[in-house]
């Protein structure tokens, strides 16, 4: 797991991101979410580090499930 | 007469007149009375309506009108799926009281038209996510093999009800493993068909592009009988695929002689996330497949761990899109485990989501290439047996031991069948195939279960089949 993900030790980033969608957790919930934020940013840093090739954007979005598998349509 | 506990035998006994639908329903209700207090199976029961419907199904059979294998068979439905009998709660205080009132989800309507009798709505985790919560006014589902343990989730009540013998079949949903995980923990069979094979409208969404509705029963053959009814395109769900349901269950008994089976040990049993007892059961299961004629070889699934992470991250982002108004208004009414999982979706950026979907497409191409070299891939469903309820466990370790979410992200069909026990608790074998080769996956399960009897084992907490 990458150790290059940004830290948010004081929870400011998490508090801001949640407030942006109207969510205002308790201090206890915020502390837990801040810890988990570190975990998911590390996971995401690993995903960003993977070589995923050079898809066409349309192909990328067709696979998101918006129209399901198309092999036998 | 004692009909065996699987759907096929029950259907045969019904047609021979050895048992009636009314007797099956009465046995299900009596059985539920016996074990529900211990196992926390039901959020709602429809005793009156299912007795009435069972009588109607019996009258039809007597008049020569046979709706098929599900005719007169009691089934249960996970309580995030709309049924016309009553409200859907999603095991939450925050779902609008009228959600889904008076209508059947397409899968329920199809089961009903095929003659199934809806006995009730089963427990889940709140909104099919999070973890059992003792602080909310809902039953905590428990495992019939050991009620101190979790039956798995989120299709908890359906799995436990089938395992305990209350019913022979039911319906769950699967966004990261929620059909296959409880199937594995409870010693039953559960199937997540190809994404788009089964309509998911009328189901409270969790991850729009990851959600699947799936059958749960004792055997792969029974899951196939349910799938054939549940599958097929539906105008209410534009993600459904124009596929003939019969093609998804064709050739179940053709055997697997010569089938090319990829064995994904390096991504699962060779990791720290898999217990030795699971590894031993898996090795034995592979031997059984080889004895049935399968040609096995070791394979790797590209980016296996990262695909699991990607599924859960995308699930959280997609769930946030649906839950945001409720989370903003009713944060404290959500269970704490639920709101903490859902809130993480606000911390995943738009660019992250695009990246995940690029990884998804890349991994899909790689998996399709692998499934050109082999016909199916097998791996354990999970790296552990059912954990003790409310026992503190590292969240990331728990998620790493699930070998299921990868196939939600990819949308490929995946079946879990019982493959033995670890310290007295059941564990599952997972079989994964190409998109829309659901029949090929189910065929492996049918062949495996023809050579094993793990699916016939009964847990300590169970009810007897109806007698006449």
Short mmCIF file of C-alpha atoms in Angstrom, two decimals:
data_model
loop_
_atom_site.label_atom_id
_atom_site.label_comp_id
_atom_site.label_asym_id
_atom_site.label_seq_id
_atom_site.Cartn_x
_atom_site.Cartn_y
_atom_site.Cartn_z
CA UNK A 1 0.00 0.00 0.00
CA UNK A 2 1.28 3.42 -0.92
CA UNK A 3 2.50 5.78 1.79
CA UNK A 4 2.25 8.82 -0.43
CA UNK A 5 -1.42 9.62 0.17
CA UNK A 6 -2.20 12.96 1.81
CA UNK A 7 -2.77 13.01 5.55
CA UNK A 8 -5.69 14.81 7.20
CA UNK A 9 -4.68 14.45 10.81
CA UNK A 10 -6.93 17.23 12.08
CA UNK A 11 -9.99 16.20 10.06
CA UNK A 12 -10.32 19.56 8.32
CA UNK A 13 -10.48 18.08 4.82
CA UNK A 14 -13.00 15.43 5.79
CA UNK A 15 -15.18 17.93 7.61
CA UNK A 16 -15.13 20.23 4.57
CA UNK A 17 -15.94 17.46 2.08
CA UNK A 18 -18.85 16.22 4.19
CA UNK A 19 -20.19 19.71 4.78
CA UNK A 20 -20.18 20.24 1.03
CA UNK A 21 -22.90 17.56 0.77
CA UNK A 22 -24.78 18.77 3.84
CA UNK A 23 -23.44 16.22 6.31
CA UNK A 24 -22.31 17.38 9.74
CA UNK A 25 -21.16 14.41 11.83
CA UNK A 26 -20.44 14.37 15.54
CA UNK A 27 -16.84 14.81 16.67
CA UNK A 28 -16.61 11.08 17.38
CA UNK A 29 -17.92 10.15 13.92
CA UNK A 30 -15.60 12.72 12.36
CA UNK A 31 -12.57 11.20 14.08
CA UNK A 32 -13.49 7.73 12.77
CA UNK A 33 -14.11 9.04 9.26
CA UNK A 34 -10.80 10.90 9.30
CA UNK A 35 -8.96 7.67 10.09
CA UNK A 36 -10.83 5.88 7.33
CA UNK A 37 -10.14 8.74 4.93
CA UNK A 38 -6.45 7.97 5.28
CA UNK A 39 -7.16 4.33 4.42
CA UNK A 40 -9.21 5.07 1.33
CA UNK A 41 -6.77 7.71 0.05
CA UNK A 42 -4.00 5.11 0.30
CA UNK A 43 -6.17 2.62 -1.59
CA UNK A 44 -6.95 5.23 -4.22
CA UNK A 45 -3.28 6.17 -4.53
CA UNK A 46 -2.58 2.54 -5.39
CA UNK A 47 -5.35 2.53 -8.00
CA UNK A 48 -3.96 5.70 -9.56
CA UNK A 49 -0.52 4.07 -9.72
CA UNK A 50 -1.75 1.14 -11.82
CA UNK A 51 -1.27 1.09 -15.58
CA UNK A 52 -4.81 0.86 -16.96
CA UNK A 53 -3.94 1.24 -20.63
CA UNK A 54 -5.31 3.85 -23.01
CA UNK A 55 -9.05 3.30 -23.46
CA UNK A 56 -11.35 5.37 -25.52
CA UNK A 57 -13.56 7.35 -23.13
CA UNK A 58 -16.71 5.92 -24.67
CA UNK A 59 -15.48 2.41 -23.98
CA UNK A 60 -14.70 3.35 -20.40
CA UNK A 61 -18.17 4.60 -19.75
CA UNK A 62 -19.93 1.78 -21.55
CA UNK A 63 -18.46 -0.58 -18.97
CA UNK A 64 -19.74 1.30 -15.96
CA UNK A 65 -22.89 -0.74 -15.96
CA UNK A 66 -24.98 1.94 -17.60
CA UNK A 67 -26.01 -0.54 -20.27
CA UNK A 68 -24.76 -3.81 -18.88
CA UNK A 69 -22.69 -6.34 -20.76
CA UNK A 70 -23.19 -5.91 -24.46
CA UNK A 71 -21.66 -9.07 -25.85
CA UNK A 72 -24.89 -10.65 -27.03
CA UNK A 73 -27.09 -7.66 -27.54
CA UNK B 1 -44.00 -38.34 3.75
CA UNK B 2 -40.93 -36.19 4.31
CA UNK B 3 -40.02 -34.16 1.21
CA UNK B 4 -36.27 -33.58 1.07
CA UNK B 5 -35.13 -30.04 1.71
CA UNK B 6 -34.37 -28.96 -1.82
CA UNK B 7 -36.61 -27.22 -4.26
CA UNK B 8 -36.52 -29.85 -6.99
CA UNK B 9 -37.55 -32.65 -4.66
CA UNK B 10 -40.21 -30.46 -3.08
CA UNK B 11 -41.68 -29.67 -6.49
CA UNK B 12 -41.70 -33.37 -7.37
CA UNK B 13 -43.41 -34.26 -4.08
CA UNK B 14 -46.06 -31.61 -4.75
CA UNK B 15 -46.87 -33.11 -8.12
CA UNK B 16 -47.04 -36.62 -6.71
CA UNK B 17 -49.56 -35.36 -4.18
CA UNK B 18 -47.28 -36.27 -1.28
CA UNK B 19 -47.45 -32.76 0.11
CA UNK B 20 -49.53 -29.69 -0.67
CA UNK B 21 -48.53 -26.07 -1.02
CA UNK B 22 -50.71 -25.33 1.99
CA UNK B 23 -48.73 -27.86 4.03
CA UNK B 24 -45.43 -26.44 2.81
CA UNK B 25 -46.50 -22.93 3.77
CA UNK B 26 -47.77 -24.07 7.15
CA UNK B 27 -44.47 -25.84 7.77
CA UNK B 28 -42.55 -22.71 6.80
CA UNK B 29 -44.61 -20.59 9.20
CA UNK B 30 -44.30 -23.13 12.01
CA UNK B 31 -40.59 -23.45 11.35
CA UNK B 32 -40.23 -19.68 11.41
CA UNK B 33 -42.04 -19.63 14.76
CA UNK B 34 -39.56 -22.20 16.07
CA UNK B 35 -36.30 -20.54 15.07
CA UNK B 36 -36.94 -16.87 14.33
CA UNK B 37 -36.43 -15.79 17.94
CA UNK B 38 -33.02 -17.38 17.87
CA UNK B 39 -31.95 -16.50 14.33
CA UNK B 40 -33.56 -13.11 13.60
CA UNK B 41 -34.78 -14.07 10.13
CA UNK B 42 -37.84 -11.95 9.42
CA UNK B 43 -38.72 -8.26 9.30
CA UNK B 44 -42.23 -9.05 8.06
CA UNK B 45 -44.30 -12.17 7.57
CA UNK B 46 -47.36 -12.52 5.38
CA UNK B 47 -49.05 -15.44 7.13
CA UNK B 48 -52.57 -14.71 5.99
CA UNK B 49 -51.86 -13.90 2.36
CA UNK B 50 -49.43 -16.77 1.86
CA UNK B 51 -51.95 -19.27 3.26
CA UNK B 52 -54.55 -17.93 0.83
CA UNK B 53 -52.17 -18.06 -2.12
CA UNK B 54 -51.00 -21.58 -1.23
CA UNK B 55 -54.61 -22.74 -1.32
CA UNK B 56 -55.03 -21.18 -4.75
CA UNK B 57 -51.86 -22.87 -6.03
CA UNK B 58 -53.14 -26.23 -4.72
CA UNK B 59 -56.46 -25.71 -6.48
CA UNK B 60 -54.64 -24.91 -9.70
CA UNK B 61 -52.51 -28.04 -9.55
CA UNK B 62 -55.60 -30.13 -8.81
CA UNK B 63 -57.20 -28.60 -11.92
CA UNK B 64 -54.15 -29.41 -14.04
CA UNK B 65 -52.74 -25.88 -14.18
CA UNK B 66 -49.01 -26.21 -13.44
CA UNK B 67 -46.99 -22.98 -13.41
CA UNK B 68 -43.64 -24.78 -13.31
CA UNK B 69 -40.97 -25.74 -10.78
CA UNK B 70 -41.78 -22.93 -8.35
CA UNK B 71 -45.52 -23.64 -8.29
CA UNK B 72 -46.70 -23.62 -4.68
CA UNK B 73 -43.19 -23.33 -3.24
CA UNK B 74 -42.70 -20.95 -0.27
CA UNK B 75 -39.91 -18.41 -0.75
CA UNK B 76 -38.56 -15.44 1.20
CA UNK B 77 -37.45 -12.05 -0.08
CA UNK B 78 -34.73 -9.77 1.28
CA UNK B 79 -36.28 -6.63 2.69
CA UNK B 80 -34.72 -4.20 0.26
CA UNK B 81 -36.89 -5.65 -2.52
CA UNK B 82 -40.44 -4.35 -2.97
CA UNK B 83 -43.33 -6.76 -2.45
CA UNK B 84 -46.98 -5.84 -2.80
CA UNK B 85 -47.89 -7.31 0.59
CA UNK B 86 -46.31 -4.66 2.69
CA UNK B 87 -43.75 -1.97 3.27
CA UNK B 88 -40.08 -2.34 2.53
CA UNK B 89 -37.85 -1.09 5.35
CA UNK B 90 -34.30 -1.88 4.19
CA UNK B 91 -33.90 -2.51 7.93
CA UNK B 92 -33.62 1.25 8.43
CA UNK B 93 -35.52 3.98 10.24
CA UNK B 94 -34.73 6.38 7.43
CA UNK B 95 -36.36 4.81 4.36
CA UNK B 96 -39.57 6.61 3.48
CA UNK B 97 -42.47 4.58 4.98
CA UNK B 98 -44.24 4.38 1.65
CA UNK B 99 -41.25 3.20 -0.36
CA UNK B 100 -42.33 0.44 -2.73
CA UNK B 101 -45.77 0.16 -1.17
CA UNK B 102 -48.27 -1.94 -3.02
CA UNK B 103 -46.02 -2.97 -5.89
CA UNK B 104 -43.83 -5.94 -6.67
CA UNK B 105 -40.29 -5.52 -7.91
CA UNK B 106 -40.08 -7.22 -11.34
CA UNK B 107 -38.23 -10.20 -9.85
CA UNK B 108 -40.97 -10.67 -7.25
CA UNK B 109 -43.70 -10.32 -9.86
CA UNK B 110 -41.98 -12.97 -11.97
CA UNK B 111 -41.60 -15.36 -9.03
CA UNK B 112 -45.23 -14.84 -8.10
CA UNK B 113 -46.40 -15.45 -11.66
CA UNK B 114 -44.36 -18.66 -11.66
CA UNK B 115 -46.34 -19.85 -8.66
CA UNK B 116 -43.95 -19.06 -5.80
CA UNK B 117 -45.61 -18.19 -2.50
CA UNK B 118 -44.06 -15.18 -0.75
CA UNK B 119 -43.80 -15.99 2.96
CA UNK B 120 -42.13 -12.82 4.18
CA UNK B 121 -39.32 -10.29 4.09
CA UNK B 122 -35.97 -11.19 5.56
CA UNK B 123 -33.36 -9.36 7.57
CA UNK B 124 -30.34 -7.63 6.09
CA UNK B 125 -27.83 -5.05 7.23
CA UNK B 126 -29.23 -1.54 7.09
CA UNK B 127 -29.55 -0.64 3.39
CA UNK B 128 -27.55 -3.80 2.60
CA UNK B 129 -24.38 -2.20 3.95
CA UNK B 130 -22.69 -1.66 7.29
CA UNK B 131 -22.90 -4.30 10.00
CA UNK B 132 -25.60 -5.70 12.35
CA UNK B 133 -26.60 -2.96 14.77
CA UNK B 134 -27.95 -3.74 18.24
CA UNK B 135 -28.92 -0.13 18.81
CA UNK B 136 -31.74 -0.10 16.26
CA UNK B 137 -35.17 -1.73 16.66
CA UNK B 138 -34.57 -4.59 14.24
CA UNK B 139 -33.63 -8.24 14.74
CA UNK B 140 -29.97 -9.14 14.60
CA UNK B 141 -29.61 -12.02 12.10
CA UNK B 142 -27.67 -15.01 13.41
CA UNK B 143 -26.04 -18.07 11.88
CA UNK B 144 -27.89 -21.43 12.22
CA UNK B 145 -24.51 -23.18 12.52
CA UNK B 146 -23.68 -21.08 15.58
CA UNK B 147 -26.06 -18.32 16.66
CA UNK B 148 -23.16 -16.44 18.25
CA UNK B 149 -21.84 -15.94 14.74
CA UNK B 150 -22.85 -13.72 11.84
CA UNK B 151 -24.71 -15.41 8.96
CA UNK B 152 -22.94 -13.02 6.61
CA UNK B 153 -24.52 -10.17 4.78
CA UNK B 154 -26.18 -8.47 3.54
CA UNK B 155 -28.68 -11.15 2.45
CA UNK B 156 -28.50 -12.48 6.00
CA UNK B 157 -32.05 -13.57 6.74
CA UNK B 158 -32.58 -15.26 3.39
CA UNK B 159 -29.41 -17.33 3.79
CA UNK B 160 -30.16 -18.29 7.37
CA UNK B 161 -33.80 -19.16 6.55
CA UNK B 162 -32.73 -21.50 3.74
CA UNK B 163 -29.94 -23.03 5.83
CA UNK B 164 -32.28 -23.61 8.76
CA UNK B 165 -34.84 -25.28 6.50
CA UNK B 166 -37.61 -22.71 6.99
CA UNK B 167 -37.86 -22.43 3.21
CA UNK B 168 -36.07 -24.10 0.33
CA UNK B 169 -35.31 -20.89 -1.56
CA UNK B 170 -35.19 -17.13 -1.41
CA UNK B 171 -33.90 -13.99 -3.01
CA UNK B 172 -30.99 -11.77 -2.03
CA UNK B 173 -28.95 -8.97 -3.53
CA UNK B 174 -25.21 -8.72 -4.12
CA UNK B 175 -23.14 -5.54 -4.51
CA UNK B 176 -19.84 -6.78 -3.07
CA UNK B 177 -20.71 -10.39 -2.25
CA UNK B 178 -23.99 -10.10 -0.35
CA UNK B 179 -25.49 -13.25 -1.88
CA UNK B 180 -22.31 -15.35 -2.02
CA UNK B 181 -20.86 -14.36 1.36
CA UNK B 182 -23.89 -15.42 3.46
CA UNK B 183 -24.29 -18.48 1.24
CA UNK B 184 -20.74 -19.46 2.13
CA UNK B 185 -21.11 -18.71 5.85
CA UNK B 186 -24.45 -20.57 6.09
CA UNK B 187 -23.60 -23.60 3.94
CA UNK B 188 -26.05 -22.96 1.11
CA UNK B 189 -25.76 -22.06 -2.58
CA UNK B 190 -26.01 -18.50 -3.89
CA UNK B 191 -25.66 -17.11 -7.39
CA UNK B 192 -24.82 -13.66 -8.70
CA UNK B 193 -25.68 -13.85 -12.37
CA UNK B 194 -24.10 -11.68 -15.06
CA UNK B 195 -24.77 -7.98 -14.50
CA UNK B 196 -27.93 -7.12 -16.41
CA UNK B 197 -29.32 -10.65 -16.52
CA UNK B 198 -31.79 -9.97 -13.70
CA UNK B 199 -33.75 -6.69 -13.38
CA UNK B 200 -33.00 -4.74 -10.23
CA UNK B 201 -35.69 -2.11 -10.37
CA UNK B 202 -37.95 -2.16 -7.34
CA UNK B 203 -34.87 -2.77 -5.21
CA UNK B 204 -33.44 -0.11 -2.90
CA UNK B 205 -30.19 0.74 -4.70
CA UNK B 206 -26.77 0.54 -3.12
CA UNK B 207 -24.26 0.75 -5.96
CA UNK B 208 -26.09 1.40 -9.22
CA UNK B 209 -23.52 -0.26 -11.45
CA UNK B 210 -22.63 -3.03 -8.99
CA UNK B 211 -26.00 -4.24 -7.66
CA UNK B 212 -27.25 -7.70 -8.63
CA UNK B 213 -30.39 -9.58 -7.53
CA UNK B 214 -29.69 -13.26 -7.01
CA UNK B 215 -31.22 -16.61 -6.05
CA UNK B 216 -30.29 -18.46 -2.86
CA UNK B 217 -31.15 -22.12 -2.29
CA UNK B 218 -29.67 -25.45 -1.28
CA UNK B 219 -28.27 -26.36 -4.68
CA UNK B 220 -27.00 -24.87 -7.91
CA UNK B 221 -29.83 -26.59 -9.73
CA UNK B 222 -32.37 -24.87 -7.49
CA UNK B 223 -30.65 -21.53 -8.04
CA UNK B 224 -30.96 -22.19 -11.78
CA UNK B 225 -34.70 -22.84 -11.42
CA UNK B 226 -35.11 -19.47 -9.68
CA UNK B 227 -32.82 -17.67 -12.12
CA UNK B 228 -34.75 -18.89 -15.14
CA UNK B 229 -37.83 -17.20 -13.69
CA UNK B 230 -36.11 -14.05 -12.43
CA UNK B 231 -33.93 -13.29 -15.48
CA UNK B 232 -34.67 -11.50 -18.73
CA UNK B 233 -34.98 -7.92 -19.88
CA UNK B 234 -37.44 -5.54 -18.24
CA UNK B 235 -38.43 -2.06 -19.39
CA UNK B 236 -38.13 -0.66 -15.87
CA UNK B 237 -34.42 -1.49 -15.77
CA UNK B 238 -32.50 -0.21 -18.80
CA UNK B 239 -29.37 -2.08 -17.65
CA UNK B 240 -30.99 -5.43 -18.31
CA UNK B 241 -29.67 -7.47 -21.21
CA UNK B 242 -31.81 -8.90 -23.98
CA UNK B 243 -31.10 -12.52 -23.17
CA UNK B 244 -33.32 -15.61 -23.20
CA UNK B 245 -33.47 -16.84 -19.58
CA UNK B 246 -33.47 -20.46 -20.78
CA UNK B 247 -30.02 -19.91 -22.26
CA UNK B 248 -28.67 -19.00 -18.80
CA UNK B 249 -29.55 -22.43 -17.41
CA UNK B 250 -29.07 -24.70 -20.44
CA UNK B 251 -27.14 -27.96 -20.22
CA UNK B 252 -26.88 -28.10 -16.45
CA UNK B 253 -26.37 -31.86 -16.48
CA UNK B 254 -23.92 -32.05 -19.37
CA UNK B 255 -20.99 -32.62 -17.02
CA UNK B 256 -17.57 -31.00 -16.97
CA UNK B 257 -15.40 -33.64 -18.62
CA UNK B 258 -12.59 -31.76 -20.34
CA UNK B 259 -13.64 -28.38 -18.95
CA UNK B 260 -10.68 -26.01 -18.48
CA UNK B 261 -10.71 -24.76 -14.91
CA UNK B 262 -8.40 -21.99 -13.71
CA UNK B 263 -7.47 -22.27 -10.04
CA UNK B 264 -6.77 -18.87 -8.46
CA UNK B 265 -4.70 -19.94 -5.46
CA UNK B 266 -2.09 -17.21 -5.57
CA UNK B 267 -4.68 -14.45 -5.14
CA UNK B 268 -6.55 -16.22 -2.34
CA UNK B 269 -5.31 -19.27 -0.44
CA UNK B 270 -1.67 -18.22 -0.81
CA UNK B 271 -2.34 -14.90 0.94
CA UNK B 272 -2.49 -14.03 4.61
CA UNK B 273 -6.24 -13.40 4.24
CA UNK B 274 -7.15 -17.10 3.94
CA UNK B 275 -7.36 -19.49 6.89
CA UNK B 276 -5.69 -22.92 6.62
CA UNK B 277 -9.02 -24.72 7.03
CA UNK B 278 -10.44 -22.88 4.03
CA UNK B 279 -7.34 -23.71 2.00
CA UNK B 280 -7.69 -27.40 2.86
CA UNK B 281 -11.38 -27.44 1.85
CA UNK B 282 -10.55 -25.61 -1.38
CA UNK B 283 -7.76 -28.04 -2.29
CA UNK B 284 -10.20 -30.91 -1.76
CA UNK B 285 -12.82 -29.18 -3.91
CA UNK B 286 -10.34 -28.82 -6.76
CA UNK B 287 -9.63 -32.54 -6.48
CA UNK B 288 -13.36 -33.24 -6.82
CA UNK B 289 -13.54 -31.14 -9.98
CA UNK B 290 -10.55 -32.98 -11.41
CA UNK B 291 -12.20 -36.32 -10.64
CA UNK B 292 -15.22 -35.10 -12.61
CA UNK B 293 -12.98 -34.61 -15.62
CA UNK B 294 -11.97 -30.96 -15.30
CA UNK B 295 -8.50 -30.00 -16.53
CA UNK B 296 -7.13 -27.58 -13.96
CA UNK B 297 -4.28 -25.09 -14.10
CA UNK B 298 -3.11 -22.31 -11.82
CA UNK B 299 -4.12 -18.79 -12.87
CA UNK B 300 -3.78 -15.22 -11.56
CA UNK B 301 -6.52 -12.61 -11.66
CA UNK B 302 -4.88 -9.33 -12.54
CA UNK B 303 -5.01 -6.63 -9.83
CA UNK B 304 -7.13 -8.89 -7.61
CA UNK B 305 -6.78 -6.90 -4.38
CA UNK B 306 -7.13 -3.56 -6.09
CA UNK B 307 -10.33 -4.70 -7.82
CA UNK B 308 -11.78 -5.49 -4.39
CA UNK B 309 -10.84 -2.03 -3.13
CA UNK B 310 -12.22 -0.45 -6.29
CA UNK B 311 -15.58 -2.19 -5.87
CA UNK B 312 -16.06 -0.91 -2.34
CA UNK B 313 -14.85 2.61 -3.18
CA UNK B 314 -17.20 2.82 -6.15
CA UNK B 315 -20.01 1.34 -4.07
CA UNK B 316 -19.54 4.10 -1.51
CA UNK B 317 -19.52 6.84 -4.15
CA UNK B 318 -22.61 5.47 -5.89
CA UNK B 319 -24.40 4.93 -2.57
CA UNK B 320 -23.68 8.52 -1.55
CA UNK B 321 -25.50 9.71 -4.67
CA UNK B 322 -28.68 8.02 -3.42
CA UNK B 323 -28.32 8.47 0.33
CA UNK B 324 -27.09 12.07 0.49
CA UNK B 325 -30.48 13.71 1.16
CA UNK B 326 -31.25 11.25 3.95
CA UNK B 327 -27.77 11.42 5.45
CA UNK B 328 -27.97 15.21 5.50
CA UNK B 329 -31.37 15.20 7.21
CA UNK B 330 -31.26 12.11 9.40
CA UNK B 331 -27.61 11.34 10.19
CA UNK B 332 -28.35 10.08 13.70
CA UNK B 333 -31.24 7.86 12.58
CA UNK B 334 -28.85 5.78 10.49
CA UNK B 335 -27.03 3.05 12.38
CA UNK B 336 -23.49 4.16 13.17
CA UNK B 337 -21.81 1.39 11.10
CA UNK B 338 -24.02 2.29 8.14
CA UNK B 339 -23.56 6.05 8.18
CA UNK B 340 -19.80 5.73 8.57
CA UNK B 341 -19.54 3.50 5.51
CA UNK B 342 -21.89 5.62 3.42
CA UNK B 343 -20.20 8.92 4.35
CA UNK B 344 -16.93 7.69 2.86
CA UNK B 345 -18.58 8.10 -0.52
CA UNK B 346 -18.30 11.87 -0.13
CA UNK B 347 -14.53 11.49 0.17
CA UNK B 348 -14.11 9.81 -3.22
CA UNK B 349 -13.64 12.41 -5.96
CA UNK B 350 -15.09 12.51 -9.44
CA UNK B 351 -11.65 11.86 -10.88
CA UNK B 352 -11.30 8.84 -8.58
CA UNK B 353 -14.54 7.42 -9.96
CA UNK B 354 -13.37 7.87 -13.54
CA UNK B 355 -10.08 6.20 -12.64
CA UNK B 356 -11.89 3.27 -11.06
CA UNK B 357 -14.00 2.85 -14.15
CA UNK B 358 -10.89 2.88 -16.35
CA UNK B 359 -9.38 0.20 -14.13
CA UNK B 360 -12.64 -1.69 -14.36
CA UNK B 361 -12.57 -1.73 -18.14
CA UNK B 362 -8.88 -2.64 -18.22
CA UNK B 363 -9.41 -5.49 -15.74
CA UNK B 364 -12.45 -6.66 -17.66
CA UNK B 365 -10.37 -7.05 -20.81
CA UNK B 366 -7.72 -8.97 -18.89
CA UNK B 367 -10.30 -11.24 -17.26
CA UNK B 368 -11.92 -11.92 -20.64
CA UNK B 369 -8.50 -12.88 -21.97
CA UNK B 370 -8.01 -15.25 -19.04
CA UNK B 371 -11.45 -16.72 -19.66
CA UNK B 372 -10.37 -17.42 -23.22
CA UNK B 373 -7.63 -19.68 -21.89
CA UNK B 374 -9.86 -21.38 -19.30
CA UNK B 375 -13.64 -21.87 -19.18
CA UNK B 376 -14.17 -20.95 -15.53
CA UNK B 377 -12.05 -19.78 -12.62
CA UNK B 378 -12.47 -21.24 -9.12
CA UNK B 379 -11.45 -19.73 -5.80
CA UNK B 380 -12.77 -19.76 -2.23
CA UNK B 381 -15.75 -17.48 -1.69
CA UNK B 382 -14.13 -16.06 1.45
CA UNK B 383 -10.90 -16.65 3.31
CA UNK B 384 -12.65 -17.36 6.60
CA UNK B 385 -15.73 -19.03 8.01
CA UNK B 386 -18.42 -16.95 9.74
CA UNK B 387 -16.98 -14.52 12.30
CA UNK B 388 -18.30 -14.09 15.84
CA UNK B 389 -20.94 -11.34 16.01
CA UNK B 390 -19.88 -8.01 17.53
CA UNK B 391 -16.34 -9.23 17.97
CA UNK B 392 -13.95 -6.38 17.18
CA UNK B 393 -12.17 -7.07 13.91
CA UNK B 394 -9.94 -4.94 11.75
CA UNK B 395 -12.14 -3.59 8.95
CA UNK B 396 -9.54 -3.78 6.22
CA UNK B 397 -8.66 -7.35 7.23
CA UNK B 398 -12.33 -8.34 7.09
CA UNK B 399 -12.73 -6.82 3.62
CA UNK B 400 -9.51 -8.41 2.32
CA UNK B 401 -10.79 -11.86 3.31
CA UNK B 402 -13.79 -11.46 0.95
CA UNK B 403 -12.97 -12.83 -2.49
CA UNK B 404 -16.25 -11.65 -3.96
CA UNK B 405 -16.35 -7.89 -4.80
CA UNK B 406 -14.02 -8.25 -7.78
CA UNK B 407 -16.82 -9.90 -9.74
CA UNK B 408 -19.35 -7.21 -8.94
CA UNK B 409 -16.99 -4.64 -10.41
CA UNK B 410 -16.47 -6.81 -13.49
CA UNK B 411 -20.11 -7.92 -13.71
CA UNK B 412 -19.17 -11.56 -14.39
CA UNK B 413 -21.35 -14.46 -13.12
CA UNK B 414 -20.19 -16.00 -9.82
CA UNK B 415 -21.64 -18.91 -7.87
CA UNK B 416 -20.91 -20.00 -4.29
CA UNK B 417 -21.49 -23.64 -3.33
CA UNK B 418 -20.70 -25.32 0.01
CA UNK B 419 -17.26 -26.99 -0.11
CA UNK B 420 -16.79 -28.27 3.42
CA UNK B 421 -16.15 -27.01 6.92
CA UNK B 422 -13.52 -25.16 8.89
CA UNK B 423 -13.78 -25.92 12.61
CA UNK B 424 -17.42 -26.96 12.20
CA UNK B 425 -18.45 -23.93 10.15
CA UNK B 426 -19.29 -24.08 6.45
CA UNK B 427 -17.11 -22.49 3.78
CA UNK B 428 -17.82 -21.89 0.10
CA UNK B 429 -16.31 -22.61 -3.31
CA UNK B 430 -16.73 -19.79 -5.81
CA UNK B 431 -17.03 -20.45 -9.55
CA UNK B 432 -16.66 -17.53 -11.98
CA UNK B 433 -17.32 -17.50 -15.71
CA UNK B 434 -17.64 -15.34 -18.79
CA UNK B 435 -20.40 -12.73 -19.08
CA UNK B 436 -23.66 -14.47 -19.98
CA UNK B 437 -22.10 -17.92 -19.60
CA UNK B 438 -24.15 -18.30 -16.44
CA UNK B 439 -25.12 -21.77 -17.61
CA UNK B 440 -21.47 -22.81 -17.73
CA UNK B 441 -20.91 -21.61 -14.16
CA UNK B 442 -24.05 -23.31 -12.88
CA UNK B 443 -23.09 -26.52 -14.69
CA UNK B 444 -19.85 -26.68 -12.72
CA UNK B 445 -21.85 -26.21 -9.51
CA UNK B 446 -24.31 -28.96 -10.48
CA UNK B 447 -21.47 -31.34 -11.37
CA UNK B 448 -19.66 -30.55 -8.11
CA UNK B 449 -22.78 -31.10 -6.03
CA UNK B 450 -23.46 -34.40 -7.80
CA UNK B 451 -20.15 -35.60 -6.31
CA UNK B 452 -20.38 -34.00 -2.87
CA UNK B 453 -22.94 -33.81 -0.08
CA UNK B 454 -21.88 -30.61 1.71
CA UNK B 455 -25.10 -28.96 0.52
CA UNK B 456 -27.15 -31.66 2.29
CA UNK B 457 -25.71 -30.96 5.74
CA UNK B 458 -28.09 -29.44 8.26
CA UNK B 459 -27.02 -26.90 10.90
CA UNK B 460 -27.67 -27.38 14.64
CA UNK B 461 -30.51 -24.86 14.47
CA UNK B 462 -32.94 -26.15 11.86
CA UNK B 463 -36.54 -27.17 11.37
CA UNK B 464 -37.84 -30.48 10.13
CA UNK B 465 -39.43 -30.88 6.73
CA UNK B 466 -43.23 -31.09 6.77
CA UNK B 467 -44.81 -34.46 7.44
CA UNK B 468 -48.21 -35.80 6.59
#
